[in-house]
Amino acid sequence: MPKTLPAPNPAVPDTPAADAPLESGWRKPRTAPSLREVYASIKVPGQDASFWRKLMAFWGPGLMVAVGYMDPGNWATDIAGGSRFGYTLLSVILISNLFAMLLQHLAAKLGIVTGRDLAQACRDHFSKPVAMVLWLFCEIAIAACDLAEVIGSAIALNLLFGLPLPWGVVLTILDVLAVLYFQNKGFRVIESIVAGLIVLIFGCFVYEILVSNPDYLGIAKGLVPQKEVVTNPGMLYIAIGILGATVMPHNLYLHSSIVQTRQIEQTESGRRMAIKFATIDSTVALFLAFFVNAAILITAAATFHKNGLFDVADINDAHKLLAPVLGAGAAGAVFAIALLASGQNSTLTGTLAGQIVMEGFLNLKLKPWLRRLITRGIAVVPALIVTIIYGEKGTADLLVLSQVILSFQLSFAVVPLVLFTGSKAKMGVFVNRPWVQWLAWLVSGIIIVLNLYLLYETFLG
């Protein structure tokens, strides 16, 4: 069994520095930093360093967050939207990413200013029963996300090597060993691996767009919101599915923690610099995620919708039809490679998110291999049963269900985040400006209403 994470940095105290802000806004002092083994492990240059030196020092957490916005769970909704409605729902992907940029900015700010991740903040602020409910919902969301990664990776292995789906599901258990190995090498190594896989996914979809020869004027029109997105029930349903699959709840917990891996000055100016560059990092990374999601929809629109194939709604169908329709032999293989890279990338970040949530809500520390096995086991068992009994059709339905579960959990992460970052007692001079707070509550309200509608349509509609 691989060894555990590196020993904690002895220079990192169990409690925050004396000038750590606003302990008066919390019920209890912070007892330990988030992800103690990598907390403040990456040095950053001083205030007088150049813009690019500072940016490169802070570059990384945003890419790890962006992974959640391009995981296999997004693919089915993007494919369905493109094949059925062409480029029209591109505006929904754009709006979803703008929502995500705002929420990830708030998550980064919470972690940098308070020295707490979102899970630790919830445990301090809410009563124990409420915190336990929030923890349970978050664990379910992480399991649902892991389920999407398992299914996506199994489908990719099936498409590339003909490996039966049940064997592909079992093989994903080996992710545990891979993740633990890379965690031992340091946080910068994990960030570099994630960046490399994102570049691979990006390159695959640049190729897909080029060979599919889309209507670029249609793409430009699709980026402008159309009223039929709301008035057409079928379009609205897929639009909400895209929103639910894009904004990931566990990413808010993840981001509020991993921004604390930077060794910043514990002063107001030091925190302002950290917030500035963490926001640039996540915003640029989420633009890459927007490109990937948009590229999936554009490829589906140019390949399927243009040729009258309006009912392509799952990954397997898309792969089977890509090569015959495009006449490009590599198109299907490139599609599957991107899918496999997406699943593996999400595995890395999902592992960290699970650790952050369990330690933050319960103050319970498990060995990394045990934590990972529990999370992956929860995902593998239902995926294995469904693939054996129902095959491809079952895995497609299970993938959709995982996104519905994520949609349900999203509100329970967004509302506390907006509440905390809008609190003067908790954030001091870094509290959200009035217009930011109003915008954050507006985004939260839209997410809550649309996700309630999605749940109603899924189970009762």
Protein backbone atom coordinates (compact mmCIF):
# COMPACT_ATOMS: atom_id res chain seq x y z
CA MET A 1 0.00 0.00 0.00
CA PRO A 2 1.44 3.41 -0.95
CA LYS A 3 2.60 5.56 1.89
CA THR A 4 0.41 8.35 3.18
CA LEU A 5 0.72 12.04 2.44
CA PRO A 6 3.90 13.90 3.41
CA ALA A 7 4.37 14.83 7.04
CA PRO A 8 2.88 18.19 7.99
CA ASN A 9 5.05 21.23 7.57
CA PRO A 10 6.44 21.94 11.07
CA ALA A 11 6.40 25.63 10.26
CA VAL A 12 2.61 25.51 10.01
CA PRO A 13 0.98 25.94 13.42
CA ASP A 14 -2.17 24.13 14.48
CA THR A 15 -3.80 27.51 15.04
CA PRO A 16 -3.70 30.54 12.74
CA ALA A 17 -1.24 33.38 13.14
CA ALA A 18 -1.99 36.05 15.70
CA ASP A 19 -3.06 38.48 13.00
CA ALA A 20 -5.44 35.97 11.35
CA PRO A 21 -8.66 37.95 10.88
CA LEU A 22 -12.03 37.90 12.47
CA GLU A 23 -12.04 35.01 14.91
CA SER A 24 -14.74 37.02 16.68
CA GLY A 25 -17.09 36.24 13.77
CA TRP A 26 -16.88 32.51 14.48
CA ARG A 27 -18.13 30.48 17.39
CA LYS A 28 -14.85 28.59 17.90
CA PRO A 29 -11.21 29.30 17.04
CA ARG A 30 -9.79 27.43 14.08
CA THR A 31 -8.08 24.33 15.47
CA ALA A 32 -6.28 23.14 12.32
CA PRO A 33 -5.80 24.35 8.74
CA SER A 34 -7.58 22.73 5.81
CA LEU A 35 -5.53 19.93 4.19
CA ARG A 36 -2.81 20.39 6.80
CA GLU A 37 -0.31 18.21 4.92
CA VAL A 38 -0.14 20.69 2.01
CA TYR A 39 -1.27 23.90 3.78
CA ALA A 40 0.98 26.88 2.88
CA SER A 41 3.39 24.47 1.18
CA ILE A 42 3.88 26.56 -1.98
CA LYS A 43 5.81 29.82 -1.64
CA VAL A 44 4.66 32.94 -3.49
CA PRO A 45 6.72 36.06 -4.34
CA GLY A 46 6.38 39.30 -2.41
CA GLN A 47 4.31 42.34 -3.27
CA ASP A 48 7.10 43.89 -5.34
CA ALA A 49 7.38 40.92 -7.74
CA SER A 50 6.16 41.21 -11.34
CA PHE A 51 2.56 40.44 -12.29
CA TRP A 52 3.56 37.31 -14.20
CA ARG A 53 5.71 35.90 -11.40
CA LYS A 54 2.81 36.29 -8.99
CA LEU A 55 0.35 34.79 -11.46
CA MET A 56 2.49 31.72 -12.06
CA ALA A 57 2.84 31.21 -8.30
CA PHE A 58 -0.93 31.25 -7.83
CA TRP A 59 -1.65 29.33 -11.05
CA GLY A 60 -2.99 25.81 -10.47
CA PRO A 61 -6.00 25.60 -8.12
CA GLY A 62 -8.25 27.07 -10.81
CA LEU A 63 -7.34 24.25 -13.20
CA MET A 64 -8.22 21.68 -10.55
CA VAL A 65 -11.58 23.39 -10.07
CA ALA A 66 -12.18 23.58 -13.83
CA VAL A 67 -11.88 19.79 -14.06
CA GLY A 68 -15.26 19.45 -12.34
CA TYR A 69 -16.84 21.57 -15.05
CA MET A 70 -15.77 19.25 -17.86
CA ASP A 71 -16.23 15.82 -16.26
CA PRO A 72 -18.10 12.96 -18.02
CA GLY A 73 -21.37 14.00 -16.40
CA ASN A 74 -21.44 17.12 -18.57
CA TRP A 75 -21.03 15.24 -21.81
CA ALA A 76 -24.49 13.67 -22.02
CA THR A 77 -26.35 16.97 -21.53
CA ASP A 78 -24.11 18.80 -24.00
CA ILE A 79 -24.52 16.05 -26.61
CA ALA A 80 -28.31 15.99 -26.16
CA GLY A 81 -28.52 19.79 -26.39
CA GLY A 82 -26.42 19.99 -29.56
CA SER A 83 -28.04 17.12 -31.43
CA ARG A 84 -31.59 18.22 -30.64
CA PHE A 85 -31.42 22.01 -30.77
CA GLY A 86 -28.25 22.84 -32.69
CA TYR A 87 -26.27 25.79 -31.35
CA THR A 88 -29.15 27.43 -29.44
CA LEU A 89 -28.12 26.22 -25.98
CA LEU A 90 -24.57 27.58 -26.23
CA SER A 91 -25.86 30.64 -24.35
CA VAL A 92 -26.86 28.38 -21.45
CA ILE A 93 -23.33 26.96 -21.21
CA LEU A 94 -21.95 30.52 -21.24
CA ILE A 95 -24.34 31.73 -18.53
CA SER A 96 -23.63 28.63 -16.41
CA ASN A 97 -19.92 29.34 -16.59
CA LEU A 98 -20.44 32.98 -15.61
CA PHE A 99 -22.40 31.74 -12.58
CA ALA A 100 -19.52 29.40 -11.79
CA MET A 101 -16.91 32.16 -12.05
CA LEU A 102 -18.75 34.24 -9.46
CA LEU A 103 -19.26 31.33 -7.05
CA GLN A 104 -15.67 30.10 -7.33
CA HIS A 105 -14.44 33.65 -6.64
CA LEU A 106 -16.49 33.66 -3.43
CA ALA A 107 -15.16 30.20 -2.46
CA ALA A 108 -11.54 31.31 -2.95
CA LYS A 109 -12.15 34.49 -0.98
CA LEU A 110 -13.69 32.59 1.93
CA GLY A 111 -10.67 30.28 2.19
CA ILE A 112 -8.04 33.02 1.86
CA VAL A 113 -9.65 35.50 4.27
CA THR A 114 -10.90 33.21 7.02
CA GLY A 115 -8.39 30.36 6.84
CA ARG A 116 -11.34 27.97 6.77
CA ASP A 117 -12.68 25.88 3.93
CA LEU A 118 -16.43 25.86 3.30
CA ALA A 119 -16.93 22.62 5.24
CA GLN A 120 -15.13 23.97 8.31
CA ALA A 121 -17.13 27.19 8.08
CA CYS A 122 -20.42 25.24 7.96
CA ARG A 123 -19.42 23.12 10.97
CA ASP A 124 -18.68 26.27 12.98
CA HIS A 125 -21.72 28.31 11.91
CA PHE A 126 -24.56 25.80 11.96
CA SER A 127 -25.87 23.58 14.72
CA LYS A 128 -24.54 20.03 14.78
CA PRO A 129 -27.73 18.45 13.27
CA VAL A 130 -27.77 20.96 10.40
CA ALA A 131 -24.04 20.49 9.77
CA MET A 132 -24.51 16.72 9.71
CA VAL A 133 -27.30 17.02 7.13
CA LEU A 134 -25.11 19.28 4.97
CA TRP A 135 -22.25 16.79 5.28
CA LEU A 136 -24.51 13.89 4.28
CA PHE A 137 -25.80 15.77 1.21
CA CYS A 138 -22.26 16.67 0.21
CA GLU A 139 -21.06 13.07 0.55
CA ILE A 140 -23.95 11.97 -1.67
CA ALA A 141 -22.95 14.60 -4.24
CA ILE A 142 -19.31 13.46 -4.20
CA ALA A 143 -20.44 9.85 -4.63
CA ALA A 144 -22.66 10.94 -7.55
CA CYS A 145 -19.73 12.77 -9.14
CA ASP A 146 -17.50 9.73 -8.60
CA LEU A 147 -20.23 7.62 -10.21
CA ALA A 148 -20.04 9.80 -13.33
CA GLU A 149 -16.25 9.40 -13.38
CA VAL A 150 -16.51 5.61 -13.06
CA ILE A 151 -19.08 5.35 -15.84
CA GLY A 152 -17.24 7.79 -18.09
CA SER A 153 -13.92 5.99 -17.68
CA ALA A 154 -15.55 2.57 -18.20
CA ILE A 155 -17.26 3.77 -21.40
CA ALA A 156 -13.98 5.26 -22.66
CA LEU A 157 -12.10 1.98 -22.02
CA ASN A 158 -14.87 0.13 -23.83
CA LEU A 159 -14.72 2.47 -26.81
CA LEU A 160 -10.92 2.43 -27.06
CA PHE A 161 -10.07 -1.20 -26.25
CA GLY A 162 -13.38 -3.08 -26.41
CA LEU A 163 -13.18 -3.80 -22.68
CA PRO A 164 -16.61 -4.92 -21.38
CA LEU A 165 -18.29 -2.25 -19.25
CA PRO A 166 -18.31 -4.31 -16.01
CA TRP A 167 -14.55 -4.91 -16.32
CA GLY A 168 -14.02 -1.23 -17.05
CA VAL A 169 -15.91 -0.34 -13.87
CA VAL A 170 -13.79 -2.75 -11.80
CA LEU A 171 -10.58 -1.41 -13.36
CA THR A 172 -11.38 2.12 -12.14
CA ILE A 173 -10.66 0.90 -8.59
CA LEU A 174 -6.98 1.14 -9.56
CA ASP A 175 -7.45 4.93 -9.61
CA VAL A 176 -7.06 4.71 -5.83
CA LEU A 177 -3.43 3.63 -6.14
CA ALA A 178 -2.64 6.18 -8.84
CA VAL A 179 -4.12 9.07 -6.86
CA LEU A 180 -2.26 8.10 -3.68
CA TYR A 181 1.02 7.82 -5.58
CA PHE A 182 0.71 11.30 -7.06
CA GLN A 183 -0.43 12.82 -3.74
CA ASN A 184 2.86 11.64 -2.23
CA LYS A 185 4.81 13.68 -4.79
CA GLY A 186 3.48 17.08 -3.66
CA PHE A 187 0.66 19.40 -4.59
CA ARG A 188 2.44 21.00 -7.54
CA VAL A 189 2.77 17.56 -9.14
CA ILE A 190 -0.98 16.99 -8.90
CA GLU A 191 -1.63 20.43 -10.40
CA SER A 192 0.78 19.67 -13.26
CA ILE A 193 -0.90 16.33 -14.04
CA VAL A 194 -4.32 17.99 -14.07
CA ALA A 195 -3.00 20.73 -16.36
CA GLY A 196 -1.53 18.15 -18.75
CA LEU A 197 -4.81 16.23 -18.98
CA ILE A 198 -6.74 19.46 -19.57
CA VAL A 199 -4.38 20.31 -22.44
CA LEU A 200 -5.03 16.83 -23.88
CA ILE A 201 -8.83 17.28 -23.63
CA PHE A 202 -8.55 20.78 -25.12
CA GLY A 203 -6.49 19.53 -28.05
CA CYS A 204 -8.92 16.67 -28.73
CA PHE A 205 -11.85 19.05 -29.05
CA VAL A 206 -9.96 21.53 -31.19
CA TYR A 207 -9.55 18.59 -33.57
CA GLU A 208 -13.24 17.59 -33.28
CA ILE A 209 -14.41 21.12 -34.10
CA LEU A 210 -12.07 21.41 -37.09
CA VAL A 211 -13.17 18.12 -38.66
CA SER A 212 -16.88 18.71 -37.96
CA ASN A 213 -16.80 22.01 -39.90
CA PRO A 214 -19.45 23.86 -37.83
CA ASP A 215 -21.48 26.91 -38.83
CA TYR A 216 -19.46 29.69 -37.18
CA LEU A 217 -22.26 32.24 -37.68
CA GLY A 218 -24.62 29.80 -36.00
CA ILE A 219 -22.17 29.50 -33.09
CA ALA A 220 -22.11 33.30 -32.69
CA LYS A 221 -25.92 33.42 -32.69
CA GLY A 222 -26.09 30.56 -30.21
CA LEU A 223 -24.08 32.56 -27.68
CA VAL A 224 -26.91 35.13 -27.54
CA PRO A 225 -29.76 34.01 -25.21
CA GLN A 226 -33.00 33.20 -27.04
CA LYS A 227 -36.48 33.38 -25.47
CA GLU A 228 -37.35 29.92 -26.80
CA VAL A 229 -34.91 28.46 -24.24
CA VAL A 230 -37.56 29.35 -21.64
CA THR A 231 -40.74 28.95 -23.71
CA ASN A 232 -39.88 25.52 -25.21
CA PRO A 233 -40.34 22.91 -22.43
CA GLY A 234 -37.99 20.37 -24.02
CA MET A 235 -35.28 22.98 -24.50
CA LEU A 236 -35.75 24.30 -20.96
CA TYR A 237 -35.37 20.82 -19.49
CA ILE A 238 -32.04 20.21 -21.25
CA ALA A 239 -30.93 23.79 -20.44
CA ILE A 240 -31.46 23.16 -16.72
CA GLY A 241 -29.64 19.85 -17.05
CA ILE A 242 -26.66 21.73 -18.54
CA LEU A 243 -26.75 24.19 -15.64
CA GLY A 244 -26.91 21.37 -13.09
CA ALA A 245 -24.05 19.50 -14.76
CA THR A 246 -21.88 22.60 -15.08
CA VAL A 247 -21.90 24.18 -11.60
CA MET A 248 -20.49 21.50 -9.30
CA PRO A 249 -21.20 21.75 -5.54
CA HIS A 250 -18.09 19.88 -4.37
CA ASN A 251 -15.91 22.34 -6.31
CA LEU A 252 -16.89 25.10 -3.87
CA TYR A 253 -15.55 23.04 -0.95
CA LEU A 254 -12.46 22.07 -2.96
CA HIS A 255 -11.57 25.60 -4.06
CA SER A 256 -12.00 27.14 -0.59
CA SER A 257 -9.36 24.67 0.63
CA ILE A 258 -6.72 24.37 -2.08
CA VAL A 259 -6.23 28.15 -2.40
CA GLN A 260 -4.71 27.85 1.08
CA THR A 261 -1.80 25.82 -0.29
CA ARG A 262 -0.13 29.16 -1.10
CA GLN A 263 2.10 30.64 1.60
CA ILE A 264 0.74 34.19 1.56
CA GLU A 265 1.44 37.13 3.85
CA GLN A 266 -1.17 37.10 6.63
CA THR A 267 -1.92 40.78 6.19
CA GLU A 268 -4.70 42.71 4.47
CA SER A 269 -2.50 43.51 1.46
CA GLY A 270 -1.26 39.91 1.28
CA ARG A 271 -4.80 38.56 1.28
CA ARG A 272 -5.93 41.09 -1.33
CA MET A 273 -3.12 39.96 -3.62
CA ALA A 274 -4.05 36.31 -3.05
CA ILE A 275 -7.74 36.96 -3.79
CA LYS A 276 -6.85 38.87 -6.96
CA PHE A 277 -4.62 36.17 -8.42
CA ALA A 278 -6.78 33.26 -7.24
CA THR A 279 -9.72 34.87 -9.04
CA ILE A 280 -7.70 35.38 -12.24
CA ASP A 281 -6.54 31.76 -12.00
CA SER A 282 -10.05 30.31 -11.62
CA THR A 283 -11.66 32.63 -14.17
CA VAL A 284 -9.15 31.79 -16.93
CA ALA A 285 -9.40 28.08 -16.10
CA LEU A 286 -13.20 28.19 -16.27
CA PHE A 287 -12.95 29.76 -19.73
CA LEU A 288 -11.08 26.60 -20.75
CA ALA A 289 -13.90 24.54 -19.25
CA PHE A 290 -16.40 26.66 -21.19
CA PHE A 291 -14.54 25.90 -24.40
CA VAL A 292 -14.63 22.14 -23.74
CA ASN A 293 -18.35 22.08 -22.91
CA ALA A 294 -19.16 24.36 -25.83
CA ALA A 295 -17.01 22.20 -28.12
CA ILE A 296 -18.97 19.07 -27.16
CA LEU A 297 -22.25 20.81 -27.97
CA ILE A 298 -20.85 22.35 -31.19
CA THR A 299 -19.54 18.98 -32.37
CA ALA A 300 -22.94 17.39 -31.67
CA ALA A 301 -24.75 20.22 -33.48
CA ALA A 302 -22.45 20.16 -36.52
CA THR A 303 -22.29 16.38 -36.73
CA PHE A 304 -25.75 15.19 -35.70
CA HIS A 305 -28.26 18.07 -35.79
CA LYS A 306 -27.11 19.22 -39.23
CA ASN A 307 -27.61 15.69 -40.59
CA GLY A 308 -31.07 15.19 -39.09
CA LEU A 309 -29.91 13.03 -36.18
CA PHE A 310 -31.90 14.76 -33.41
CA ASP A 311 -32.10 11.97 -30.82
CA VAL A 312 -28.43 11.35 -30.03
CA ALA A 313 -28.49 11.69 -26.26
CA ASP A 314 -25.73 9.55 -24.80
CA ILE A 315 -21.98 9.09 -25.11
CA ASN A 316 -22.04 5.66 -26.75
CA ASP A 317 -24.37 6.77 -29.55
CA ALA A 318 -22.27 9.88 -30.15
CA HIS A 319 -19.08 7.83 -30.48
CA LYS A 320 -20.66 5.30 -32.85
CA LEU A 321 -21.99 8.01 -35.17
CA LEU A 322 -19.02 10.40 -35.18
CA ALA A 323 -16.77 8.52 -37.58
CA PRO A 324 -19.48 7.51 -40.14
CA VAL A 325 -20.97 11.02 -40.25
CA LEU A 326 -17.69 12.93 -40.31
CA GLY A 327 -15.83 10.45 -42.50
CA ALA A 328 -12.78 10.94 -40.27
CA GLY A 329 -11.49 7.68 -38.85
CA ALA A 330 -9.71 9.31 -35.91
CA ALA A 331 -12.75 11.32 -34.74
CA GLY A 332 -14.22 8.52 -32.61
CA ALA A 333 -10.87 7.59 -31.06
CA VAL A 334 -10.04 11.20 -30.21
CA PHE A 335 -13.50 11.56 -28.64
CA ALA A 336 -12.87 8.47 -26.44
CA ILE A 337 -9.37 9.63 -25.45
CA ALA A 338 -10.79 12.97 -24.30
CA LEU A 339 -13.47 11.12 -22.32
CA LEU A 340 -10.88 8.93 -20.57
CA ALA A 341 -8.71 11.95 -19.72
CA SER A 342 -11.79 13.73 -18.37
CA GLY A 343 -12.66 10.80 -16.10
CA GLN A 344 -9.12 10.45 -14.75
CA ASN A 345 -8.80 14.17 -14.13
CA SER A 346 -12.03 14.24 -12.16
CA THR A 347 -10.81 11.32 -10.06
CA LEU A 348 -7.83 13.34 -8.81
CA THR A 349 -9.91 16.32 -7.72
CA GLY A 350 -12.76 14.19 -6.38
CA THR A 351 -10.35 12.47 -3.99
CA LEU A 352 -9.25 15.79 -2.51
CA ALA A 353 -12.82 17.08 -2.27
CA GLY A 354 -13.85 13.99 -0.33
CA GLN A 355 -10.99 14.43 2.13
CA ILE A 356 -11.78 18.13 2.61
CA VAL A 357 -15.47 17.51 3.25
CA MET A 358 -14.97 14.68 5.74
CA GLU A 359 -12.24 16.48 7.70
CA GLY A 360 -14.06 19.82 7.57
CA PHE A 361 -17.52 18.68 8.67
CA LEU A 362 -16.56 15.86 11.06
CA ASN A 363 -13.00 16.80 12.05
CA LEU A 364 -12.37 13.15 11.24
CA LYS A 365 -9.12 12.12 9.60
CA LEU A 366 -8.91 8.82 7.73
CA LYS A 367 -5.95 7.33 5.93
CA PRO A 368 -6.10 8.62 2.32
CA TRP A 369 -6.29 5.08 0.86
CA LEU A 370 -9.22 4.19 3.16
CA ARG A 371 -11.09 7.41 2.35
CA ARG A 372 -10.58 6.82 -1.36
CA LEU A 373 -11.67 3.18 -1.21
CA ILE A 374 -14.88 4.10 0.62
CA THR A 375 -15.79 6.80 -1.91
CA ARG A 376 -14.91 4.67 -4.92
CA GLY A 377 -16.71 1.63 -3.46
CA ILE A 378 -19.92 3.66 -3.09
CA ALA A 379 -19.69 4.54 -6.79
CA VAL A 380 -18.48 1.18 -8.14
CA VAL A 381 -21.16 -1.05 -6.59
CA PRO A 382 -24.23 0.56 -8.27
CA ALA A 383 -22.31 1.10 -11.52
CA LEU A 384 -21.26 -2.57 -11.60
CA ILE A 385 -24.80 -3.82 -10.88
CA VAL A 386 -26.34 -1.60 -13.57
CA THR A 387 -23.73 -2.44 -16.24
CA ILE A 388 -24.16 -6.17 -15.65
CA ILE A 389 -27.98 -6.08 -15.69
CA TYR A 390 -28.80 -3.26 -18.12
CA GLY A 391 -25.64 -2.65 -20.15
CA GLU A 392 -25.14 0.57 -22.13
CA LYS A 393 -28.67 1.88 -21.70
CA GLY A 394 -28.45 1.49 -17.93
CA THR A 395 -25.14 3.34 -17.69
CA ALA A 396 -26.55 6.25 -19.74
CA ASP A 397 -29.54 6.53 -17.39
CA LEU A 398 -27.28 6.27 -14.34
CA LEU A 399 -25.12 9.08 -15.71
CA VAL A 400 -28.19 11.33 -16.02
CA LEU A 401 -29.29 10.40 -12.49
CA SER A 402 -25.88 11.38 -11.10
CA GLN A 403 -26.33 14.87 -12.56
CA VAL A 404 -29.81 15.20 -11.05
CA ILE A 405 -28.33 14.34 -7.64
CA LEU A 406 -25.64 16.99 -8.12
CA SER A 407 -28.31 19.55 -9.03
CA PHE A 408 -30.19 18.77 -5.82
CA GLN A 409 -27.08 19.25 -3.66
CA LEU A 410 -25.93 22.48 -5.34
CA SER A 411 -28.24 24.79 -3.38
CA PHE A 412 -26.98 23.40 -0.05
CA ALA A 413 -23.45 24.51 -0.93
CA VAL A 414 -24.23 27.84 -2.62
CA VAL A 415 -26.46 29.33 0.09
CA PRO A 416 -23.94 28.93 2.98
CA LEU A 417 -21.16 30.29 0.75
CA VAL A 418 -23.09 33.47 -0.09
CA LEU A 419 -24.20 33.80 3.54
CA PHE A 420 -20.64 33.60 4.92
CA THR A 421 -18.96 35.88 2.37
CA GLY A 422 -21.72 38.46 2.92
CA SER A 423 -21.12 38.55 6.68
CA LYS A 424 -19.17 41.56 7.97
CA ALA A 425 -18.40 39.70 11.21
CA LYS A 426 -16.81 36.80 9.33
CA MET A 427 -15.13 38.66 6.46
CA GLY A 428 -14.40 42.15 7.86
CA VAL A 429 -13.11 44.49 5.13
CA PHE A 430 -13.32 41.63 2.64
CA VAL A 431 -17.10 41.28 2.97
CA ASN A 432 -18.94 41.19 -0.36
CA ARG A 433 -19.81 44.60 -1.75
CA PRO A 434 -23.57 45.22 -1.86
CA TRP A 435 -23.83 44.70 -5.63
CA VAL A 436 -21.80 41.47 -5.43
CA GLN A 437 -24.01 40.21 -2.61
CA TRP A 438 -27.22 41.01 -4.50
CA LEU A 439 -25.84 39.35 -7.62
CA ALA A 440 -24.77 36.29 -5.60
CA TRP A 441 -28.25 35.93 -4.07
CA LEU A 442 -29.82 36.39 -7.52
CA VAL A 443 -27.64 33.61 -8.93
CA SER A 444 -28.47 31.43 -5.92
CA GLY A 445 -32.20 32.04 -6.41
CA ILE A 446 -32.02 31.15 -10.11
CA ILE A 447 -30.09 27.96 -9.35
CA ILE A 448 -32.58 26.92 -6.63
CA VAL A 449 -35.69 27.57 -8.77
CA LEU A 450 -34.30 25.86 -11.87
CA ASN A 451 -33.06 22.85 -9.95
CA LEU A 452 -36.42 22.43 -8.22
CA TYR A 453 -38.01 22.48 -11.68
CA LEU A 454 -35.49 19.89 -12.91
CA LEU A 455 -36.25 17.60 -9.98
CA TYR A 456 -40.00 17.95 -10.56
CA GLU A 457 -39.71 17.21 -14.28
CA THR A 458 -37.37 14.26 -13.70
CA PHE A 459 -39.48 12.47 -11.12
CA LEU A 460 -43.03 13.78 -11.66
CA GLY A 461 -43.11 15.45 -15.09
